Amino acid sequence: MKKDKNNRLNNWEKKFVKEVKIEASNEFSYETDEGISINPLYTSEDLLNYEFNDVNSLPGEWPYTRGPKASMYTNRPWTIRQYAGFSTAEESNKFYRKNLEAGQMGLSVAFDLPTHRGYDSDDEIVMGDVGKAGVAIDSVEDMKILFDGIPLEKMSVSMTMNGAVLPVLAAFIVAGEEQGLDKKVLSGTIQNDILKEFMVRNTYIYPPEPSMRIVADIIEYTANEMPKFNSISISGYHMQEAGANNVQELAFTLADGMEYVRAAMSKGLAVDDFAPRLSFFFAIGTDFFMEIAKLRAARTLWARIMQDFGAKNEKSLTLRTHCQTSGVSLTEKDPYNNIVRTSYEALSAILGGTQSLHTNSFDEAIALPTEFSSRIARNTQLILQNETGVTKTVDPLAGSYFVEKLTEDMCSAAWKIIEEVEEMGGMTKAVAAGMPKLSIEESATKKQAKVDSGKRIVVGVNKFKNPKEPKIDVLVIDNEKVREDQIKKINSLKEKRNNDLLKEKLSIITEAAKNKKGNLLDLCVEAIRARGTVGEVSKALEDAFGRHYATNVGVSGVYGKFFEKDDKFMAIQNKINNFEKENGRRPRVLIVKMGQDGHDRGAKIVATSFADLGFDIDMGPLFQSPKDVAKDAIENDVHAIGVSTLAAGHKTLVPELMKQLKALDKSNKIIVFVGGVIPEQDYQFLYDNEVSAIFGPGTSILDSAEKVIELISKK
């Protein structure tokens, strides 16, 4: 039998090499970004000698590779979610109601950046950020408006929140109470994976250790008081969005989970008392089979991890996951292609066995999603549920030689990283040392280099380009109007409340945070009931914990090595060298993020790749004001400022920067260029404000660098 099989394989090999005109089939093998080798053929031989994956397991059975439940999705399909959070609680509430009527089954709430960062809308530091990238929540009164007419006892609510998680979750609890509901009936989750924030997204407030205490207190409170609420959603999504490869996303997410289990156990909780309420959140990118294998591998490894923690309850051993189609795969160029990308990413998540899914709208690379684009995104899932037959069979790809081998390879590669993290003392220590952050930034830079060099095809961006870009309607938020309305509501709240009572509640929070006694969520619920604002409660905690400020450490040489003999790369280097000869120094560029947006992937990639080209690069710290940036630019004597913008702050923060520069730089020598998620409709506005160049998503680094050195040379 073995001999016969070998003969058949030999015959296949002969046919393959003849057809493709090569010496051996392994010439068609390739290595993924994860370091996993992909072969042109897989057979039953590839199912042998696995350490992690049991190919004979069944759905709902240890190690849950084939799904957390025996019946999925034959009995009940996955939950359809749609992200929403637009400017004000009133507008978001209208959007929710429409979506629920149109077939959505759960709510996913995105809060604006000031809310994340623990600032009220009336704080001068956030004047350019309010309502731009989500819904502004300053108090329980906003939360009550947000969920007005929505039965919270029936509706699962997922909230993306990290820095100011305590007052926001407290406001949700109090809003439910004031709907007449016991907190025991509230269901959903809060995506409070704070360790991930220190790696990639940066919407933290407090340092790592007190942040972990907050997580532990939330787990303790929800375990005792809110049995239907998932206390934490541990998020790999934002890692992939920041450029992590699939193995990094898988490994660091599970390692985060392990750290949260330890944090909860440190509160005296038995593992089976809280673990059934932990959930995970993964991104689903364009590598179809890799993403399927990632979800299967995640369940396999988590079952093993939880067994090591002594879990006995089946629900503790079972990884439950929500997925979202990738944000980083969306392109500004030829944006209707995003509908196709989102569709097959969604199918990948489903075949991987997700229990909840959010599909991105095609215009999210340009602006906030419109009602039209959200409908298409939601219908993507409805079509998959109702028209394709994918819900009829549990784990239909099980037994695929390729998928099973890929699942094992993912397990093995991720486990090596988890072991490395454990050797460092766990994820809190690894994060403090900067290991995950740097490895993800290196991965992100490699990905960008591959796109710019043409080694990775992105349809409509670096190949098969559309000569005529379609015009896309975008959602426009009047930031000033939103902020004015929020300030009115804050002032009204403060006039009506008992300020002495609130002062007492806030001082109790600060004291409890200092002496490590009491449950902080419990105390924050009391303060929110007394009509404390998100900013006031956050400040009470900050008085005890302090505020965390990250240091910038970039990678070097990663981008440049993909262009060692590239004509364009070398031409730009020559221009930079000529500039140095003529001016006695290299062109100096300050790369910055302004406002409260902590997504620094784009800024980091531009900074490191520009440095590889030969620019002198300064990297501004996160959360700077326009005034701070202008001051740094003058003091550092830079030729140009590169502004990275994602959260629609370009219409508020960039004009302010230009104003501050004019006040400080009478010679007007510094040029300003802007990159990021900027709708084409806004380009003229920025040019009118004297911005020299605009680089939208998908712009090649080489193209932007060439333009910048030309502008600097002319100045």
XYZ file of C-alpha atoms in Angstrom:
715
model
C 0.000 0.000 0.000
C 2.820 2.379 1.065
C 4.724 1.533 -2.097
C 1.671 2.227 -4.229
C 1.210 5.593 -2.594
C 4.861 6.495 -3.119
C 4.510 5.580 -6.786
C 1.451 7.802 -7.121
C 3.277 10.690 -5.436
C 6.247 10.203 -7.755
C 3.920 10.254 -10.752
C 2.268 13.442 -9.488
C 5.701 15.049 -8.974
C 6.710 14.205 -12.587
C 3.486 15.666 -13.976
C 3.748 18.790 -11.781
C 7.345 19.692 -12.719
C 6.630 19.050 -16.385
C 3.526 21.270 -16.363
C 5.187 24.193 -14.590
C 8.650 23.659 -16.157
C 10.741 23.436 -12.977
C 13.181 20.931 -11.463
C 11.211 19.948 -8.325
C 7.779 20.722 -6.854
C 9.299 22.219 -3.677
C 10.366 25.188 -5.813
C 6.689 26.141 -5.583
C 6.765 26.038 -1.764
C 6.844 29.419 -0.104
C 7.287 30.806 3.372
C 4.511 32.938 4.891
C 5.009 36.056 6.988
C 4.619 33.731 9.972
C 7.596 31.618 8.917
C 5.360 28.661 7.998
C 6.225 26.735 4.854
C 3.316 26.218 2.436
C 3.619 23.368 -0.055
C 1.805 22.883 -3.385
C 0.358 19.522 -2.255
C -0.793 17.954 1.022
C -1.695 14.301 1.552
C -2.660 11.977 4.396
C 1.051 11.783 5.246
C 0.741 15.337 6.527
C -1.701 14.251 9.236
C 0.862 12.183 11.170
C 2.740 12.841 14.423
C 1.001 15.982 15.689
C 1.809 17.422 19.116
C -1.224 19.723 19.405
C -3.949 19.066 16.839
C -6.057 15.922 17.229
C -7.509 15.276 13.761
C -9.898 12.691 15.197
C -11.544 15.076 17.669
C -15.171 16.182 17.333
C -16.930 19.548 17.673
C -17.721 20.422 21.288
C -15.115 17.909 22.457
C -11.598 18.352 23.859
C -9.507 20.153 22.593
C -12.364 21.978 20.797
C -10.375 22.385 17.582
C -13.516 21.734 15.556
C -15.663 24.219 17.452
C -16.700 25.117 21.014
C -20.161 23.588 20.572
C -21.229 20.241 19.151
C -24.022 21.787 17.073
C -22.557 24.929 15.515
C -23.988 26.412 13.313
C -26.740 23.875 12.640
C -28.772 24.885 15.680
C -27.951 28.579 15.881
C -25.834 30.715 13.522
C -23.191 33.140 14.687
C -24.269 36.527 16.093
C -24.276 39.306 13.497
C -22.765 42.499 14.876
C -22.210 45.906 13.373
C -19.876 48.435 14.875
C -21.430 51.807 15.564
C -20.513 54.949 17.359
C -21.221 58.244 15.716
C -20.569 61.601 17.281
C -23.385 61.754 19.838
C -25.388 59.261 21.829
C -28.525 60.509 20.050
C -27.161 59.813 16.557
C -25.755 56.438 17.563
C -29.058 55.410 19.118
C -30.896 56.137 15.832
C -28.324 54.055 13.951
C -28.656 51.115 16.376
C -32.416 51.032 16.047
C -32.285 50.989 12.254
C -29.679 48.222 12.223
C -31.615 46.047 14.675
C -34.704 46.367 12.515
C -32.594 45.305 9.508
C -31.398 41.996 10.992
C -28.517 42.859 13.287
C -28.524 40.753 16.470
C -26.013 42.402 18.802
C -24.618 45.868 19.411
C -20.936 46.777 19.098
C -20.252 50.217 20.535
C -17.222 52.323 19.689
C -16.533 55.256 22.003
C -14.653 58.338 20.926
C -11.007 58.871 21.797
C -11.488 61.393 24.642
C -13.799 58.877 26.332
C -11.163 56.145 25.956
C -8.502 58.375 27.394
C -10.582 59.517 30.372
C -11.184 63.130 29.341
C -14.552 64.881 29.358
C -15.577 66.673 26.164
C -15.071 70.090 27.772
C -11.339 69.478 28.340
C -9.251 71.754 26.072
C -6.807 68.921 25.358
C -9.458 67.008 23.345
C -11.079 69.868 21.434
C -10.136 68.313 18.081
C -11.116 64.732 18.951
C -14.657 64.815 20.368
C -17.118 62.616 18.486
C -14.713 61.981 15.606
C -14.020 58.270 15.905
C -16.905 57.096 18.017
C -19.655 58.199 20.363
C -18.871 60.768 23.060
C -19.866 59.557 26.524
C -19.303 61.982 29.375
C -21.760 60.599 31.939
C -24.500 58.083 32.632
C -26.944 60.543 31.044
C -25.222 60.000 27.679
C -25.273 56.230 28.238
C -29.025 56.330 28.943
C -29.599 58.194 25.664
C -27.354 55.716 23.834
C -29.542 52.768 24.848
C -32.900 54.539 24.907
C -35.626 52.165 23.744
C -33.178 49.246 23.459
C -34.053 46.368 25.826
C -30.731 45.661 27.523
C -32.129 42.507 29.144
C -32.466 41.014 25.622
C -29.586 42.635 23.761
C -25.930 41.590 23.937
C -23.759 44.714 23.993
C -20.065 44.651 23.089
C -18.181 47.795 24.102
C -14.707 48.704 22.888
C -13.149 50.437 25.865
C -9.807 50.324 27.628
C -8.411 53.395 29.373
C -11.588 54.680 31.051
C -13.122 51.216 31.283
C -14.230 51.605 34.909
C -16.457 54.699 34.558
C -17.791 53.539 31.167
C -18.729 50.064 32.400
C -20.152 51.641 35.550
C -22.279 53.967 33.387
C -23.568 50.966 31.419
C -24.524 49.203 34.675
C -26.278 52.293 36.061
C -28.061 52.927 32.726
C -29.402 49.356 32.921
C -30.510 49.900 36.526
C -32.317 53.085 35.523
C -34.120 51.093 32.815
C -35.429 49.070 35.767
C -33.092 46.109 35.215
C -31.069 44.057 37.664
C -27.397 44.001 36.567
C -27.623 40.185 36.639
C -29.563 40.225 33.342
C -27.088 42.415 31.435
C -25.139 40.547 28.753
C -22.285 41.358 26.401
C -18.627 42.149 26.922
C -16.181 44.977 27.371
C -13.024 44.730 25.296
C -10.743 45.588 28.166
C -7.555 43.928 26.951
C -5.276 46.552 28.430
C -2.028 44.666 27.791
C -2.712 44.883 24.067
C -2.998 48.673 24.456
C 0.602 48.893 25.626
C 1.631 46.935 22.528
C -0.310 48.556 19.726
C -3.332 50.796 20.222
C -2.287 53.017 23.085
C -5.702 54.072 24.443
C -4.419 53.427 27.964
C -4.456 55.878 30.872
C -2.620 54.191 33.750
C 0.651 52.201 33.883
C 0.580 48.396 33.305
C 0.428 47.194 36.923
C -2.524 49.312 38.137
C -4.215 48.604 34.794
C -3.994 44.907 35.604
C -5.538 45.575 39.009
C -8.483 47.224 37.225
C -8.919 44.128 35.052
C -8.835 41.860 38.112
C -11.466 43.991 39.876
C -13.733 43.882 36.806
C -13.422 40.094 36.579
C -14.172 39.788 40.300
C -17.201 42.110 40.170
C -18.758 40.555 37.059
C -18.137 37.007 38.321
C -20.109 37.830 41.477
C -22.707 40.290 40.171
C -23.138 39.836 36.400
C -23.232 36.138 35.459
C -24.298 36.799 31.831
C -21.640 39.426 31.121
C -18.255 38.480 29.625
C -15.828 40.338 31.843
C -13.148 40.818 29.253
C -12.681 40.387 25.509
C -9.027 39.592 24.914
C -8.116 41.219 21.624
C -5.769 40.081 18.907
C -7.687 42.218 16.412
C -5.765 45.385 17.143
C -2.457 43.517 16.929
C -3.171 42.419 13.373
C -4.460 45.913 12.587
C -1.084 47.217 13.763
C 0.772 44.816 11.456
C 1.213 41.618 13.504
C 1.322 38.395 11.533
C -1.153 35.645 12.385
C 1.189 33.689 14.654
C 2.076 36.832 16.621
C -1.605 37.718 16.943
C -2.448 34.209 18.121
C 0.451 33.869 20.563
C 0.315 37.312 22.174
C -3.482 37.167 22.515
C -3.397 33.831 24.321
C -0.471 35.033 26.450
C -2.591 38.076 27.394
C -5.371 35.668 28.361
C -3.009 33.748 30.625
C -2.013 36.953 32.392
C -5.649 37.901 33.008
C -6.337 34.454 34.446
C -3.454 34.975 36.871
C -4.765 38.449 37.754
C -8.204 37.058 38.577
C -6.789 34.183 40.605
C -4.748 36.714 42.601
C -8.121 38.093 43.830
C -8.850 34.686 45.357
C -11.200 33.566 42.571
C -11.196 29.906 41.565
C -10.481 29.535 37.839
C -13.874 27.959 37.083
C -15.645 30.876 38.788
C -14.632 33.366 36.079
C -13.011 31.598 33.116
C -16.340 30.706 31.403
C -16.930 34.434 30.948
C -13.628 35.226 29.232
C -13.887 35.774 25.494
C -11.487 36.513 22.642
C -11.501 38.877 19.689
C -9.525 38.142 16.515
C -8.993 39.946 13.240
C -9.634 38.061 10.029
C -7.385 39.115 7.168
C -7.069 38.109 3.547
C -4.969 34.925 3.985
C -8.010 32.661 3.788
C -6.782 29.301 5.060
C -4.321 30.797 7.543
C -7.179 32.639 9.277
C -9.279 29.457 9.468
C -6.337 27.584 10.961
C -5.707 30.423 13.436
C -9.165 30.104 15.015
C -8.878 26.313 15.182
C -5.389 26.612 16.713
C -6.592 29.209 19.237
C -9.205 26.829 20.634
C -6.722 23.948 20.689
C -4.075 25.874 22.618
C -6.493 27.589 25.008
C -7.937 24.232 26.098
C -4.411 23.083 26.898
C -3.573 26.332 28.722
C -6.696 26.278 30.865
C -6.157 22.638 31.768
C -2.713 23.665 33.026
C -4.443 26.283 35.220
C -6.509 23.520 36.782
C -9.832 24.292 35.059
C -12.378 21.488 35.252
C -15.504 23.124 33.837
C -15.899 22.485 30.110
C -16.877 26.134 29.611
C -13.564 27.209 31.153
C -11.654 25.069 28.672
C -13.561 26.375 25.675
C -12.348 29.461 23.855
C -15.205 31.649 22.708
C -14.469 34.185 20.031
C -15.782 37.265 18.284
C -14.152 38.169 14.976
C -13.961 41.276 12.839
C -12.900 41.433 9.245
C -9.579 43.176 8.856
C -9.176 46.920 9.100
C -5.702 46.871 7.609
C -6.799 45.037 4.421
C -9.227 47.842 3.519
C -7.886 50.180 0.836
C -8.718 53.760 -0.051
C -7.868 53.096 -3.684
C -10.516 51.232 -5.695
C -12.552 50.931 -2.469
C -15.370 48.763 -3.840
C -12.820 45.937 -3.861
C -13.170 46.062 -0.075
C -16.634 44.505 -0.375
C -15.044 41.401 -1.911
C -12.263 41.347 0.688
C -14.747 41.636 3.529
C -16.904 38.866 2.071
C -14.216 36.226 1.893
C -12.718 37.328 5.210
C -16.174 36.806 6.716
C -16.393 33.350 5.139
C -12.959 32.516 6.556
C -14.096 33.502 10.083
C -17.201 31.356 9.729
C -15.326 28.312 8.455
C -12.922 28.820 11.362
C -15.852 28.626 13.800
C -16.367 32.140 15.173
C -19.428 32.680 17.368
C -19.847 36.353 16.621
C -18.817 38.434 13.634
C -18.512 42.069 12.657
C -18.010 42.861 8.975
C -16.288 46.115 8.072
C -17.901 48.545 5.687
C -16.081 49.165 2.418
C -15.593 52.894 3.102
C -13.888 52.490 6.508
C -10.490 53.118 4.888
C -11.773 56.575 3.998
C -14.089 57.708 6.797
C -16.737 56.492 9.230
C -19.141 54.058 7.552
C -22.286 55.416 5.953
C -25.721 53.842 6.311
C -25.387 52.513 2.750
C -22.026 50.832 3.316
C -23.123 49.422 6.685
C -26.103 47.781 5.017
C -23.844 46.040 2.494
C -21.542 44.863 5.300
C -24.466 43.534 7.342
C -26.035 41.854 4.281
C -22.744 40.051 3.662
C -23.413 38.058 6.820
C -27.121 37.671 6.176
C -26.355 36.186 2.737
C -23.814 33.796 4.236
C -26.340 32.688 6.863
C -29.342 32.364 4.613
C -28.157 31.575 1.098
C -24.899 29.630 1.082
C -25.585 26.519 3.135
C -22.511 27.028 5.346
C -24.618 26.595 8.488
C -25.746 23.069 7.556
C -22.544 21.203 8.469
C -20.356 21.546 11.555
C -16.704 22.391 10.722
C -16.890 21.537 6.995
C -13.126 21.942 6.415
C -12.144 19.341 9.027
C -10.122 16.573 7.441
C -8.591 18.847 4.843
C -4.954 17.772 4.760
C -3.893 21.372 4.265
C -6.092 22.925 6.972
C -5.216 20.261 9.556
C -1.473 20.640 8.895
C -1.748 24.410 8.955
C -3.612 24.230 12.276
C -0.782 22.146 13.745
C 1.884 24.487 12.314
C 0.082 27.509 13.784
C -0.130 25.806 17.179
C 3.542 24.923 17.138
C 4.751 28.371 16.043
C 2.514 30.223 18.519
C 3.508 27.934 21.388
C 7.176 28.860 20.905
C 6.320 32.553 21.342
C 4.124 31.812 24.385
C 7.012 29.898 25.964
C 9.324 32.861 25.291
C 6.838 35.211 26.999
C 6.531 32.856 29.970
C 10.324 32.758 30.323
C 10.230 36.553 30.623
C 7.813 36.242 33.565
C 4.495 36.583 31.709
C 2.913 39.169 29.481
C 3.022 42.142 31.863
C 6.810 41.843 32.084
C 7.150 41.152 28.337
C 5.100 44.270 27.583
C 7.163 46.354 30.003
C 10.320 45.137 28.236
C 8.827 46.101 24.856
C 9.261 42.672 23.248
C 5.774 42.238 21.721
C 5.593 45.853 20.530
C 8.925 45.732 18.699
C 8.249 42.363 17.068
C 4.851 43.592 15.798
C 6.393 46.821 14.468
C 9.016 44.798 12.615
C 6.270 42.641 11.098
C 4.294 45.748 10.057
C 7.320 47.290 8.366
C 8.032 44.033 6.484
C 4.423 43.927 5.246
C 4.586 47.514 3.998
C 7.917 46.870 2.273
C 6.469 43.832 0.498
C 3.528 45.893 -0.788
C 5.718 48.806 -1.884
C 8.196 46.487 -3.620
C 5.432 44.553 -5.383
C 6.309 41.308 -3.599
C 2.767 41.259 -2.178
C -0.079 42.101 -4.545
C -2.901 44.333 -3.374
C -5.440 44.545 -6.180
C -6.228 48.106 -7.133
C -3.291 49.478 -5.131
C -0.020 48.123 -6.529
C -1.431 46.021 -9.375
C -4.512 46.027 -11.611
C -5.057 49.683 -10.763
C -8.282 51.426 -11.662
C -7.398 54.410 -13.890
C -10.527 56.221 -12.774
C -11.155 56.246 -9.031
C -14.865 56.229 -8.099
C -16.233 59.030 -5.937
C -17.459 57.770 -2.565
C -19.919 59.564 -0.312
C -18.480 59.873 3.179
C -19.965 60.542 6.573
C -18.987 63.973 7.866
C -19.024 64.800 11.578
C -19.276 68.409 12.742
C -16.812 68.130 15.601
C -17.386 71.650 16.931
C -21.179 71.195 17.098
C -20.828 67.813 18.846
C -18.453 69.282 21.414
C -20.722 72.270 22.072
C -23.690 69.961 22.691
C -21.650 67.729 25.000
C -20.436 70.713 27.027
C -24.036 71.898 27.497
C -25.000 68.451 28.836
C -21.990 68.364 31.183
C -22.829 71.815 32.579
C -26.476 70.819 33.080
C -25.434 67.623 34.900
C -23.102 69.514 37.239
C -25.780 72.059 38.120
C -28.309 69.423 39.167
C -26.160 66.929 41.135
C -25.112 66.803 44.772
C -21.483 67.887 44.463
C -20.616 67.159 48.109
C -21.830 63.570 47.768
C -19.843 63.133 44.555
C -16.689 64.563 46.115
C -16.976 61.975 48.874
C -17.432 59.111 46.360
C -14.430 60.252 44.292
C -12.151 60.515 47.331
C -13.112 56.945 48.335
C -12.035 55.765 44.848
C -8.655 57.504 45.126
C -8.027 56.077 48.600
C -9.026 52.540 47.540
C -6.724 52.766 44.525
C -3.840 53.865 46.755
C -4.285 51.276 49.516
C -5.240 48.383 47.197
C -8.470 47.719 49.097
C -12.046 47.399 47.864
C -13.339 46.713 44.365
C -12.753 49.680 42.071
C -15.657 48.892 39.719
C -18.061 48.727 42.665
C -16.842 52.120 43.876
C -17.020 53.637 40.375
C -20.647 52.492 40.043
C -21.374 54.515 43.208
C -19.638 57.606 41.780
C -21.442 57.325 38.446
C -24.810 56.985 40.256
C -23.909 60.249 41.990
C -23.515 61.743 38.470
C -19.755 61.815 38.331
C -18.404 62.249 34.803
C -16.050 59.886 32.977
C -13.290 62.486 33.309
C -13.852 63.020 37.043
C -13.815 59.317 37.873
C -10.736 58.793 35.671
C -8.970 61.689 37.421
C -9.774 60.188 40.837
C -7.972 57.026 39.756
C -5.144 58.968 38.109
C -4.496 60.760 41.409
C -3.516 57.356 42.806
C -2.069 55.553 39.776
C -0.501 58.345 37.693
C -0.738 58.510 33.886
C 1.336 56.292 31.578
C 3.555 57.824 28.879
C 5.148 55.535 26.309
C 8.664 55.874 24.930
C 9.292 55.540 21.199
C 11.761 52.872 20.085
C 11.724 52.154 16.336
C 13.054 49.274 14.267
C 15.746 49.953 11.665
C 16.948 48.326 8.469
C 13.818 46.211 8.016
C 12.235 48.268 5.230
C 15.448 48.996 3.362
C 16.549 45.371 2.961
C 13.637 44.743 0.578
C 15.013 47.403 -1.816
C 18.758 46.722 -1.892
C 18.998 46.980 -5.691
C 15.802 48.898 -6.407
C 16.310 51.788 -8.824
C 13.721 54.068 -7.242
C 15.004 53.412 -3.716
C 18.554 54.244 -4.751
C 17.423 57.342 -6.690
C 15.744 58.735 -3.547
C 18.872 57.951 -1.512
C 20.929 59.870 -4.078
C 18.621 62.891 -3.824
C 18.989 62.812 -0.029
C 22.785 62.503 -0.325
C 22.877 65.448 -2.762
C 20.784 67.500 -0.355
C 23.298 66.760 2.395
C 26.217 67.854 0.169
C 24.471 71.132 -0.692
C 23.143 71.941 2.783
C 25.648 70.408 5.150
C 23.093 68.149 6.805
C 20.483 65.574 5.966
C 16.811 66.482 5.474
C 15.223 66.318 8.919
C 11.586 65.223 9.356
C 9.439 65.179 12.488
C 6.796 62.417 12.345
C 3.859 63.015 14.709
C 0.469 61.899 15.929
C -1.742 64.619 17.364
C -4.753 64.436 19.610
C -5.828 61.304 21.485
C -5.547 58.790 18.633
C -3.044 56.142 19.715
C -2.960 54.112 16.474
C 0.697 54.642 15.630
C 1.287 51.902 13.025
C 1.383 54.299 10.074
C 3.570 56.825 11.847
C 6.050 54.145 12.953
C 6.281 52.622 9.452
C 6.852 56.020 7.833
C 9.450 56.943 10.448
C 11.453 53.712 10.153
C 11.271 53.495 6.347
C 12.181 57.177 5.867
C 15.153 56.602 8.187
C 16.253 53.619 6.047
C 16.156 55.929 3.006
C 18.503 58.390 4.702
C 16.279 61.060 6.278
C 17.082 62.236 9.803
C 13.923 61.332 11.719
C 12.463 62.653 14.957
C 9.439 60.810 16.316
C 7.100 62.871 18.450
C 5.479 61.297 21.529
C 1.839 60.248 21.365
C -1.052 62.540 22.316
C 0.656 65.808 21.463
C -1.250 69.025 20.934
C -0.634 71.083 17.764
C 1.155 73.631 19.950
C 3.503 70.910 21.299
C 4.308 69.745 17.756
C 5.042 73.246 16.467
C 7.362 73.892 19.423
C 9.232 70.580 18.881
C 9.598 71.288 15.154
C 11.188 74.701 15.775
C 13.462 73.461 18.564
C 14.657 70.498 16.490
C 15.117 72.692 13.398
C 13.306 70.268 11.101
C 12.655 70.766 7.407
C 9.278 69.016 7.435
C 6.524 67.706 9.704
C 4.718 64.509 8.741
C 1.302 64.220 10.411
C -0.260 60.763 10.685
C -4.033 60.934 11.093
C -6.601 58.179 11.406
C -9.499 59.404 13.478
C -10.693 62.301 11.305
C -8.650 64.817 13.279
C -7.118 66.273 10.114
C -9.847 68.953 9.848
C -9.386 70.208 13.385
C -5.820 69.448 14.433
C -3.913 70.216 11.199
C -5.277 73.789 10.780
C -4.404 74.441 14.424
C -0.868 73.139 13.790
C -0.473 75.511 10.829
C -1.651 78.395 13.016
C 0.834 77.502 15.770
C 3.681 77.137 13.240
C 3.002 80.583 11.787
C 3.104 82.055 15.256
C 6.523 80.505 15.951
C 8.153 80.294 12.504
C 8.049 83.694 10.801
C 10.287 82.452 7.967
C 7.711 79.799 7.018
C 10.424 77.300 6.086
C 8.857 74.121 7.521
C 6.671 72.126 5.141
C 3.798 69.976 6.459
C 2.588 66.763 4.842
C -0.300 64.608 6.025
C -0.965 60.885 5.656
C -3.659 58.477 6.780
C -7.401 58.046 6.474
C -8.357 61.246 4.677
C -11.342 61.422 2.300
C -10.457 62.916 -1.078
C -13.184 65.522 -0.496
C -11.034 66.955 2.294
C -7.844 67.339 0.255
C -8.643 70.863 -0.939
C -9.464 71.930 2.627
C -5.974 70.828 3.709
C -4.278 72.466 0.700
C -6.157 75.686 1.507
C -4.609 75.418 4.983
C -1.153 75.326 3.335
C -0.472 71.589 3.657
C 2.176 70.730 1.041
C 1.290 67.082 0.313
C -1.348 64.481 1.208
C -0.786 60.709 1.168
C -3.888 58.554 1.493
C -4.010 54.884 2.573
C -2.197 52.635 0.141
C 0.348 55.263 -0.892
C 3.759 53.712 -1.507
C 6.354 54.851 1.023
C 8.768 55.406 -1.857
C 6.293 57.699 -3.631
C 5.731 59.740 -0.480
C 9.471 59.915 0.328
C 10.277 61.066 -3.202
C 7.679 63.832 -2.978
C 8.893 64.951 0.471
C 12.576 65.260 -0.536
C 11.522 67.224 -3.645
C 9.433 69.617 -1.516
C 12.228 70.076 1.043
C 14.790 70.694 -1.718
C 12.601 73.390 -3.317
C 12.012 75.171 0.016
